């Protein structure tokens, strides 16, 4: 199946710059989203558990307006959930769903909560996903270097007719349009991401390293060489 890949030239940043964006969470992904979008000219606020939490304090120190999850949701036109997957259902139920504007856009950095039915957003909001292909620190570093990370972009619900334009503008504001924004679905992003993490990174690769080490040791090689050849990357 052919991939549909968008770049900055396909994007109208005006659709995002005329909206206020709330980033819920200021951790691994959240801090990079917030900083990159602000540097791209987008109006960004932060939603935190409370202003005295470690992440809230870091966001405040970075110069962002920090509100509660509920207050940030009420004040925003676009709400991006960058919280850990296990926290999203309760935060959505208690703080986001009761306060999300009709016609607002609700975004996710990973599709798990929606794809597996942990939350069911209402039909009157746009629902989109932006999945950068790398950790937040890399997303930020690449942006600052004038480059960008590729990302996955998906739209699950288009209540306003602008969901895709908002999603692409959001991804472009992160710097992802410099590398490529690949169109996908919540299901595809979620299942392939979980497979890559659990079956390959946390499963296959560690087992391969262990098997390679055991093979060399059992063949009589000095312990230091299996460790060097199997476990260490060049500096």
Coordinates of C-alpha atoms in Angstrom, one line a residue:
X1 CA 0.0 0.0 0.0
X2 CA 1.4 3.4 -1.0
X3 CA 2.1 5.8 1.8
X4 CA 0.7 9.3 1.8
X5 CA 3.3 11.7 3.1
X6 CA 2.9 15.4 3.7
X7 CA 5.5 18.1 4.2
X8 CA 5.4 21.7 5.3
X9 CA 4.4 22.9 1.8
X10 CA 1.0 21.0 2.3
X11 CA 0.2 22.9 5.5
X12 CA -1.7 26.1 6.3
X13 CA -0.3 27.1 9.7
X14 CA -3.0 29.8 10.0
X15 CA -5.6 27.2 11.1
X16 CA -3.6 26.5 14.2
X17 CA -2.3 30.0 14.9
X18 CA -5.8 31.3 15.2
X19 CA -6.5 28.7 17.9
X20 CA -5.3 28.3 21.4
X21 CA -3.6 25.0 22.1
X22 CA -3.5 23.3 25.6
X23 CA -0.9 20.7 26.2
X24 CA -2.0 18.4 29.0
X25 CA 1.2 17.2 30.6
X26 CA 4.7 18.6 30.4
X27 CA 6.8 15.4 30.4
X28 CA 8.7 13.5 27.7
X29 CA 6.5 14.5 24.8
X30 CA 4.6 17.4 26.3
X31 CA 7.6 19.7 26.9
X32 CA 8.8 19.3 23.3
X33 CA 5.3 19.8 21.9
X34 CA 4.9 23.0 23.9
X35 CA 8.3 24.5 23.1
X36 CA 8.3 23.7 19.4
X37 CA 4.7 24.9 18.9
X38 CA 5.5 28.2 20.8
X39 CA 8.6 28.7 18.7
X40 CA 6.4 28.1 15.6
X41 CA 4.2 31.0 16.6
X42 CA 1.3 29.1 18.2
X43 CA -0.5 30.2 21.4
X44 CA 0.2 27.4 23.9
X45 CA -0.9 26.9 27.5
X46 CA -0.1 24.0 29.8
X47 CA -2.5 21.8 31.7
X48 CA -1.0 20.2 34.8
X49 CA -2.2 18.3 37.9
X50 CA -1.4 21.4 39.8
X51 CA 1.0 24.3 39.5
X52 CA 3.2 23.0 42.3
X53 CA 3.7 19.6 40.6
X54 CA 7.2 19.1 39.2
X55 CA 6.0 19.2 35.6
X56 CA 3.9 22.3 36.3
X57 CA 6.8 24.0 37.9
X58 CA 9.0 23.2 34.9
X59 CA 6.4 24.6 32.5
X60 CA 6.1 27.8 34.5
X61 CA 9.8 28.2 34.6
X62 CA 9.8 27.9 30.8
X63 CA 7.5 30.8 30.6
X64 CA 4.2 29.0 30.0
X65 CA 0.8 29.8 31.6
X66 CA 0.0 26.8 33.7
X67 CA -3.6 25.9 34.5
X68 CA -5.4 22.9 35.9
X69 CA -6.4 20.2 33.4
X70 CA -10.0 21.4 33.5
X71 CA -9.1 25.1 33.2
X72 CA -6.7 24.5 30.3
X73 CA -9.4 22.4 28.5
X74 CA -12.0 25.2 29.0
X75 CA -9.5 27.8 27.7
X76 CA -8.4 26.0 24.6
X77 CA -9.6 25.2 21.1
X78 CA -7.1 22.4 20.7
X79 CA -6.3 20.0 23.5
X80 CA -3.4 17.6 23.2
X81 CA -3.1 14.7 25.6
X82 CA 0.6 13.9 26.2
X83 CA 0.0 12.1 29.5
X84 CA 1.1 8.5 30.2
X85 CA -1.4 6.1 28.8
X86 CA -2.5 4.8 32.2
X87 CA -3.5 8.3 33.3
X88 CA -5.5 9.3 30.3
X89 CA -8.8 7.6 31.0
X90 CA -9.2 9.2 34.5
X91 CA -8.0 12.6 33.4
X92 CA -10.3 12.6 30.4
X93 CA -13.3 11.5 32.3
X94 CA -12.9 13.9 35.3
X95 CA -11.2 16.9 33.8
X96 CA -11.5 17.0 30.0
X97 CA -14.8 15.6 28.9
X98 CA -17.0 17.9 31.1
X99 CA -15.2 21.0 29.9
X100 CA -14.2 20.3 26.2
X101 CA -15.8 22.8 23.9
X102 CA -18.1 21.6 21.2
X103 CA -16.2 21.8 17.9
X104 CA -12.8 21.7 19.7
X105 CA -10.0 19.4 18.5
X106 CA -8.7 16.7 20.8
X107 CA -5.3 15.2 20.1
X108 CA -3.2 12.3 21.2
X109 CA 0.4 11.4 21.0
X110 CA -0.4 7.7 21.0
X111 CA -3.6 5.9 20.0
X112 CA -4.0 3.3 22.8
X113 CA -6.6 5.0 24.9
X114 CA -9.0 5.6 21.9
X115 CA -8.2 2.4 19.9
X116 CA -8.8 0.1 22.9
X117 CA -11.9 2.0 24.1
X118 CA -10.5 3.3 27.3
X119 CA -12.2 6.6 26.4
X120 CA -14.9 7.4 23.9
X121 CA -14.8 11.1 22.9
X122 CA -18.1 12.7 21.8
X123 CA -18.9 13.0 18.1
X124 CA -19.0 16.8 18.2
X125 CA -15.2 17.2 18.6
X126 CA -12.4 16.6 16.1
X127 CA -10.2 13.7 17.1
X128 CA -6.6 13.4 15.8
X129 CA -3.3 11.8 16.5
X130 CA 0.3 13.0 16.1
X131 CA 2.9 10.4 16.8
X132 CA 6.5 11.7 16.4
X133 CA 9.0 8.9 15.7
X134 CA 11.2 9.6 18.6
X135 CA 11.5 10.7 22.2
X136 CA 10.6 14.3 23.2
X137 CA 14.2 15.3 23.7
X138 CA 15.0 14.3 20.1
X139 CA 11.9 16.1 18.8
X140 CA 13.1 19.2 20.5
X141 CA 16.8 18.9 19.5
X142 CA 15.9 18.3 15.9
X143 CA 13.6 21.3 15.8
X144 CA 16.3 23.5 17.3
X145 CA 18.8 22.2 14.7
X146 CA 16.5 23.2 11.9
X147 CA 15.5 19.7 11.1
X148 CA 12.7 17.5 12.3
X149 CA 11.5 14.0 13.2
X150 CA 9.0 12.2 10.9
X151 CA 5.7 11.5 12.5
X152 CA 2.4 9.6 12.0
X153 CA -0.8 11.7 11.6
X154 CA -4.3 10.3 11.9
X155 CA -7.8 11.6 12.1
X156 CA -10.4 9.5 13.8
X157 CA -13.3 12.0 13.7
X158 CA -13.8 15.1 11.7
X159 CA -16.7 17.0 13.3
X160 CA -15.8 20.5 11.9
X161 CA -14.4 19.7 8.5
X162 CA -11.0 21.1 9.7
X163 CA -9.6 18.1 11.6
X164 CA -7.0 17.1 9.1
X165 CA -5.9 20.7 8.5
X166 CA -5.5 21.2 12.2
X167 CA -3.6 17.9 12.6
X168 CA -1.2 18.7 9.8
X169 CA -0.6 22.2 11.1
X170 CA 0.1 20.8 14.6
X171 CA 2.6 18.3 13.3
X172 CA 4.2 20.9 11.1
X173 CA 4.5 23.2 14.2
X174 CA 6.5 20.4 15.9
X175 CA 8.9 20.4 13.0
X176 CA 7.7 17.1 11.6
X177 CA 6.8 18.6 8.2
X178 CA 10.5 19.1 7.6
X179 CA 11.0 15.3 7.6
X180 CA 7.6 13.9 6.6
X181 CA 4.2 13.4 8.1
X182 CA 2.8 10.0 7.2
X183 CA -1.0 9.5 7.1
X184 CA -2.2 6.5 9.1
X185 CA -5.0 5.5 11.5
X186 CA -5.3 5.2 15.3
X187 CA -5.4 1.5 14.9
X188 CA -2.3 1.2 12.8
X189 CA -0.3 3.6 14.9
X190 CA -1.2 1.9 18.1
X191 CA -0.8 -1.7 17.1
X192 CA 2.5 -1.2 15.2
X193 CA 3.9 0.9 18.0
X194 CA 3.1 -1.7 20.6
X195 CA 4.5 -4.4 18.4
X196 CA 7.7 -2.5 17.8
X197 CA 8.2 -1.8 21.5
X198 CA 7.1 -5.1 23.1
X199 CA 8.0 -7.7 20.4
X200 CA 11.1 -6.1 19.1
X201 CA 12.7 -3.5 21.4
X202 CA 11.7 -5.1 24.7
X203 CA 11.5 -8.7 23.4
X204 CA 13.4 -9.7 20.3
X205 CA 16.5 -7.4 20.6
X206 CA 17.3 -8.2 24.2
X207 CA 16.9 -11.9 23.5
X208 CA 19.1 -11.5 20.5
X209 CA 21.8 -9.8 22.5
X210 CA 21.7 -12.4 25.2
X211 CA 21.8 -15.2 22.7
X212 CA 24.8 -13.6 20.9
X213 CA 26.6 -13.2 24.1
X214 CA 26.0 -16.8 25.2
X215 CA 27.1 -18.1 21.8
X216 CA 30.5 -16.3 22.0
X217 CA 31.1 -17.2 25.6
X218 CA 30.3 -20.8 25.0
X219 CA 32.7 -20.8 22.0
X220 CA 35.5 -19.9 24.4
X221 CA 36.0 -16.2 23.8
X222 CA 37.1 -13.9 26.6
X223 CA 34.2 -12.3 28.4
X224 CA 35.2 -8.7 27.4
X225 CA 34.9 -9.3 23.7
X226 CA 31.3 -10.7 23.7
X227 CA 30.2 -7.7 25.8
X228 CA 32.0 -5.3 23.4
X229 CA 30.8 -6.9 20.2
X230 CA 27.2 -7.6 21.2
X231 CA 26.2 -5.0 23.7
X232 CA 28.1 -1.8 22.9
X233 CA 27.5 0.6 20.1
X234 CA 30.4 2.7 18.6
X235 CA 30.9 6.1 20.3

